[in-house]
Amino acid sequence: MNESSERDFGYHLAKKLPFDIIWIPALITLAVTVVRLLGELKHWSPVLFNSKPGGFGALVGIAWLAPIFGIYFAVKLAKAGHAPVSAGKAIGIAVLALVAFIGVGALGALFPKAFQAQLLFMALASVIAILISLYAWPALGKILLAYGLAARIPVAIVMLFAILGNWGTHYDLAPPEFPAMDPWLKFLWIGLLPQLTLWIAYTVVIGAIFGGIAVAIAGRRSAAPATA
């Protein structure tokens, strides 16, 4: 099969991707989101439920699920005949997506006093990283993108209500340097924009890297008995 045929074959498979495999992970992710919100509202352990702006490091959170479900989706796709032509190439391009994500996003540091400019650079970096990840392993990239939307749209909705209601959770607390503004604008900048760009890019890129590694390891294990 030549390179052109491989591309055509990959596109043919991509039209028939099993998108139904995202629903159980999406429901698990939604459950974690609900538990985290409840934990922050009830002021449970800050180690498990960090209610500070950003909420980074909390043990209960959906960010930890990206590598886990990246592996899950990759294995499912490989078994269904949607494996990448080269797992090594898929991993390499996914890592390149991560480098682009960090590099372009870092340009926001040129505007230390303009928080919105930093977010716009992160959004641009996210789009670039997602596009590169889709090229790395199109089947996995599309599944991760669909899962990312299913995971992050509910979070954006929670953030809207949290911001309008001043719930005092990481869903509505802005960083100290963030300027005061109308709640709807605040939601746009710290809720909608990051959830639909930065966090989806994180899900796609990290999921693609871990998924590629999982398939590469599985391929080596299956090749070893055949060689023996």
Short mmCIF file of C-alpha atoms in Angstrom, two decimals:
data_model
loop_
_atom_site.label_atom_id
_atom_site.label_comp_id
_atom_site.label_asym_id
_atom_site.label_seq_id
_atom_site.Cartn_x
_atom_site.Cartn_y
_atom_site.Cartn_z
CA MET A 1 0.00 0.00 0.00
CA ASN A 2 1.58 3.29 -1.08
CA GLU A 3 1.46 6.55 0.90
CA SER A 4 -1.48 7.92 -1.10
CA SER A 5 -3.47 4.74 -0.55
CA GLU A 6 -2.68 4.85 3.16
CA ARG A 7 -4.03 8.38 3.38
CA ASP A 8 -7.19 7.42 1.48
CA PHE A 9 -7.61 4.32 3.63
CA GLY A 10 -7.11 6.37 6.81
CA TYR A 11 -9.72 8.87 5.65
CA HIS A 12 -12.14 6.03 4.87
CA LEU A 13 -11.68 4.67 8.38
CA ALA A 14 -11.99 8.11 9.92
CA LYS A 15 -15.51 8.43 8.50
CA LYS A 16 -16.55 5.35 10.44
CA LEU A 17 -14.93 6.04 13.80
CA PRO A 18 -16.72 4.49 16.81
CA PHE A 19 -17.58 7.75 18.54
CA ASP A 20 -19.87 5.83 20.88
CA ILE A 21 -16.79 4.79 22.89
CA ILE A 22 -16.60 8.28 24.39
CA TRP A 23 -19.91 8.10 26.29
CA ILE A 24 -18.85 6.03 29.29
CA PRO A 25 -15.66 8.10 29.79
CA ALA A 26 -17.75 11.25 29.35
CA LEU A 27 -20.21 10.12 32.05
CA ILE A 28 -17.34 9.23 34.40
CA THR A 29 -15.82 12.65 33.77
CA LEU A 30 -19.14 14.36 34.46
CA ALA A 31 -19.45 12.43 37.73
CA VAL A 32 -15.97 13.59 38.79
CA THR A 33 -16.93 17.18 37.94
CA VAL A 34 -20.06 16.94 40.10
CA VAL A 35 -18.15 15.39 43.01
CA ARG A 36 -15.49 18.09 42.81
CA LEU A 37 -18.07 20.87 42.77
CA LEU A 38 -19.82 19.35 45.77
CA GLY A 39 -16.50 18.95 47.60
CA GLU A 40 -15.60 22.59 47.08
CA LEU A 41 -19.04 23.86 48.08
CA LYS A 42 -18.93 21.71 51.23
CA HIS A 43 -15.31 22.78 51.96
CA TRP A 44 -14.00 19.24 52.10
CA SER A 45 -10.25 18.45 52.18
CA PRO A 46 -8.30 21.07 50.16
CA VAL A 47 -5.89 18.32 49.11
CA LEU A 48 -8.72 16.59 47.31
CA PHE A 49 -10.74 19.66 46.38
CA ASN A 50 -8.63 22.75 45.79
CA SER A 51 -10.98 25.74 45.63
CA LYS A 52 -8.26 28.35 44.97
CA PRO A 53 -8.16 30.12 41.57
CA GLY A 54 -7.24 27.59 38.93
CA GLY A 55 -7.72 24.67 41.31
CA PHE A 56 -4.39 23.16 40.29
CA GLY A 57 -3.14 20.03 42.00
CA ALA A 58 -6.47 18.85 43.39
CA LEU A 59 -6.53 15.06 43.50
CA VAL A 60 -10.19 15.04 42.51
CA GLY A 61 -10.30 16.57 39.05
CA ILE A 62 -10.87 15.63 35.43
CA ALA A 63 -7.42 16.71 34.20
CA TRP A 64 -6.02 13.42 35.53
CA LEU A 65 -8.39 11.51 33.25
CA ALA A 66 -6.86 12.71 29.97
CA PRO A 67 -3.91 10.27 29.93
CA ILE A 68 -6.07 7.42 31.26
CA PHE A 69 -8.75 7.79 28.62
CA GLY A 70 -6.12 8.53 25.97
CA ILE A 71 -4.79 5.03 26.59
CA TYR A 72 -8.33 3.59 26.69
CA PHE A 73 -9.33 5.17 23.38
CA ALA A 74 -6.05 4.22 21.71
CA VAL A 75 -6.38 0.56 22.65
CA LYS A 76 -10.03 0.47 21.57
CA LEU A 77 -9.22 2.10 18.22
CA ALA A 78 -6.27 -0.17 17.55
CA LYS A 79 -8.39 -3.27 18.19
CA ALA A 80 -11.08 -1.89 15.89
CA GLY A 81 -8.60 -1.48 13.03
CA HIS A 82 -7.86 2.23 13.43
CA ALA A 83 -4.24 1.88 14.55
CA PRO A 84 -1.70 4.44 13.26
CA VAL A 85 0.59 3.43 10.41
CA SER A 86 3.53 4.13 12.76
CA ALA A 87 3.10 4.40 16.52
CA GLY A 88 6.53 6.02 16.81
CA LYS A 89 5.63 8.71 14.30
CA ALA A 90 2.31 9.32 16.05
CA ILE A 91 4.09 9.79 19.39
CA GLY A 92 6.70 12.10 17.86
CA ILE A 93 4.14 14.37 16.24
CA ALA A 94 2.06 14.44 19.44
CA VAL A 95 5.15 15.52 21.37
CA LEU A 96 5.71 18.20 18.74
CA ALA A 97 2.15 19.37 19.42
CA LEU A 98 3.01 19.67 23.11
CA VAL A 99 6.14 21.68 22.31
CA ALA A 100 4.14 24.01 20.04
CA PHE A 101 1.48 24.36 22.73
CA ILE A 102 4.04 25.40 25.34
CA GLY A 103 6.10 27.53 22.97
CA VAL A 104 3.29 29.59 21.45
CA GLY A 105 1.51 29.89 24.78
CA ALA A 106 4.70 31.20 26.38
CA LEU A 107 4.57 34.22 24.05
CA GLY A 108 1.86 35.54 26.34
CA ALA A 109 4.62 36.28 28.85
CA LEU A 110 5.51 39.21 26.63
CA PHE A 111 2.39 40.88 28.02
CA PRO A 112 2.80 40.42 31.81
CA LYS A 113 0.17 43.03 32.67
CA ALA A 114 -2.37 42.03 30.02
CA PHE A 115 -4.10 38.91 31.27
CA GLN A 116 -6.46 38.82 28.28
CA ALA A 117 -3.52 38.86 25.86
CA GLN A 118 -1.99 35.89 27.67
CA LEU A 119 -5.25 33.99 27.36
CA LEU A 120 -5.47 34.79 23.65
CA PHE A 121 -1.98 33.41 23.08
CA MET A 122 -2.95 30.28 25.01
CA ALA A 123 -6.04 29.95 22.83
CA LEU A 124 -3.92 30.29 19.68
CA ALA A 125 -1.44 27.75 21.04
CA SER A 126 -4.32 25.40 21.76
CA VAL A 127 -5.69 25.53 18.22
CA ILE A 128 -2.23 24.88 16.76
CA ALA A 129 -1.61 21.97 19.15
CA ILE A 130 -4.97 20.38 18.37
CA LEU A 131 -4.35 20.57 14.61
CA ILE A 132 -0.92 18.98 14.98
CA SER A 133 -2.36 16.24 17.22
CA LEU A 134 -5.04 15.49 14.65
CA TYR A 135 -2.29 14.92 12.11
CA ALA A 136 -0.35 12.68 14.52
CA TRP A 137 -3.05 10.00 14.65
CA PRO A 138 -6.26 11.29 13.02
CA ALA A 139 -8.53 8.61 14.46
CA LEU A 140 -7.38 9.09 18.05
CA GLY A 141 -7.22 12.86 17.66
CA LYS A 142 -10.85 13.06 16.55
CA ILE A 143 -12.04 10.79 19.36
CA LEU A 144 -10.09 12.81 21.94
CA LEU A 145 -11.46 16.05 20.52
CA ALA A 146 -15.02 14.73 20.83
CA TYR A 147 -14.32 13.52 24.37
CA GLY A 148 -12.73 16.85 25.24
CA LEU A 149 -15.86 18.71 24.18
CA ALA A 150 -18.06 16.26 26.12
CA ALA A 151 -15.87 16.75 29.19
CA ARG A 152 -15.37 20.51 29.07
CA ILE A 153 -18.74 21.88 27.97
CA PRO A 154 -20.36 20.79 31.30
CA VAL A 155 -17.47 22.46 33.17
CA ALA A 156 -18.08 25.68 31.24
CA ILE A 157 -21.76 25.54 32.20
CA VAL A 158 -20.85 24.99 35.86
CA MET A 159 -18.47 27.96 35.68
CA LEU A 160 -21.21 30.20 34.29
CA PHE A 161 -23.52 29.50 37.22
CA ALA A 162 -20.63 29.66 39.70
CA ILE A 163 -19.54 33.09 38.42
CA LEU A 164 -23.07 34.48 38.36
CA GLY A 165 -23.70 33.13 41.88
CA ASN A 166 -20.26 33.88 43.42
CA TRP A 167 -20.00 30.35 44.81
CA GLY A 168 -16.41 30.78 46.03
CA THR A 169 -15.02 27.77 44.15
CA HIS A 170 -12.17 27.44 41.69
CA TYR A 171 -14.87 27.51 39.03
CA ASP A 172 -15.57 31.20 39.67
CA LEU A 173 -12.51 32.66 41.42
CA ALA A 174 -10.25 34.61 39.07
CA PRO A 175 -6.47 35.05 39.56
CA PRO A 176 -5.48 38.04 41.76
CA GLU A 177 -4.17 40.02 38.76
CA PHE A 178 -7.38 39.56 36.79
CA PRO A 179 -9.20 42.91 36.35
CA ALA A 180 -12.69 43.46 37.72
CA MET A 181 -15.37 43.16 35.05
CA ASP A 182 -18.96 42.21 34.29
CA PRO A 183 -19.76 38.57 35.24
CA TRP A 184 -20.54 37.64 31.65
CA LEU A 185 -17.21 39.02 30.43
CA LYS A 186 -15.48 37.25 33.31
CA PHE A 187 -17.12 34.00 32.21
CA LEU A 188 -15.93 34.59 28.65
CA TRP A 189 -12.31 35.11 29.70
CA ILE A 190 -11.80 32.60 32.54
CA GLY A 191 -14.59 30.16 31.72
CA LEU A 192 -15.64 29.71 28.12
CA LEU A 193 -12.37 30.57 26.36
CA PRO A 194 -10.03 28.39 28.47
CA GLN A 195 -12.43 25.45 28.66
CA LEU A 196 -13.02 25.32 24.90
CA THR A 197 -9.40 25.90 23.90
CA LEU A 198 -6.68 25.35 26.51
CA TRP A 199 -8.25 22.42 28.33
CA ILE A 200 -9.42 20.67 25.19
CA ALA A 201 -5.93 21.02 23.73
CA TYR A 202 -4.50 19.57 26.94
CA THR A 203 -6.90 16.63 26.66
CA VAL A 204 -6.11 15.97 23.01
CA VAL A 205 -2.33 16.38 23.25
CA ILE A 206 -1.76 14.48 26.50
CA GLY A 207 -4.24 11.80 25.46
CA ALA A 208 -2.48 11.42 22.10
CA ILE A 209 0.96 11.04 23.71
CA PHE A 210 -0.14 8.45 26.25
CA GLY A 211 -2.33 6.67 23.72
CA GLY A 212 0.52 6.45 21.23
CA ILE A 213 2.87 5.07 23.87
CA ALA A 214 0.29 2.48 24.93
CA VAL A 215 -0.16 1.23 21.36
CA ALA A 216 3.60 1.16 20.79
CA ILE A 217 4.10 -0.97 23.91
CA ALA A 218 1.23 -3.27 22.95
CA GLY A 219 2.69 -3.64 19.47
CA ARG A 220 6.09 -4.64 20.82
CA ARG A 221 4.54 -7.18 23.18
CA SER A 222 2.53 -8.78 20.38
CA ALA A 223 5.55 -8.78 18.07
CA ALA A 224 7.80 -10.53 20.61
CA PRO A 225 5.96 -13.91 20.63
CA ALA A 226 5.68 -13.84 16.84
CA THR A 227 9.44 -13.31 16.53
CA ALA A 228 10.14 -16.09 19.04
#
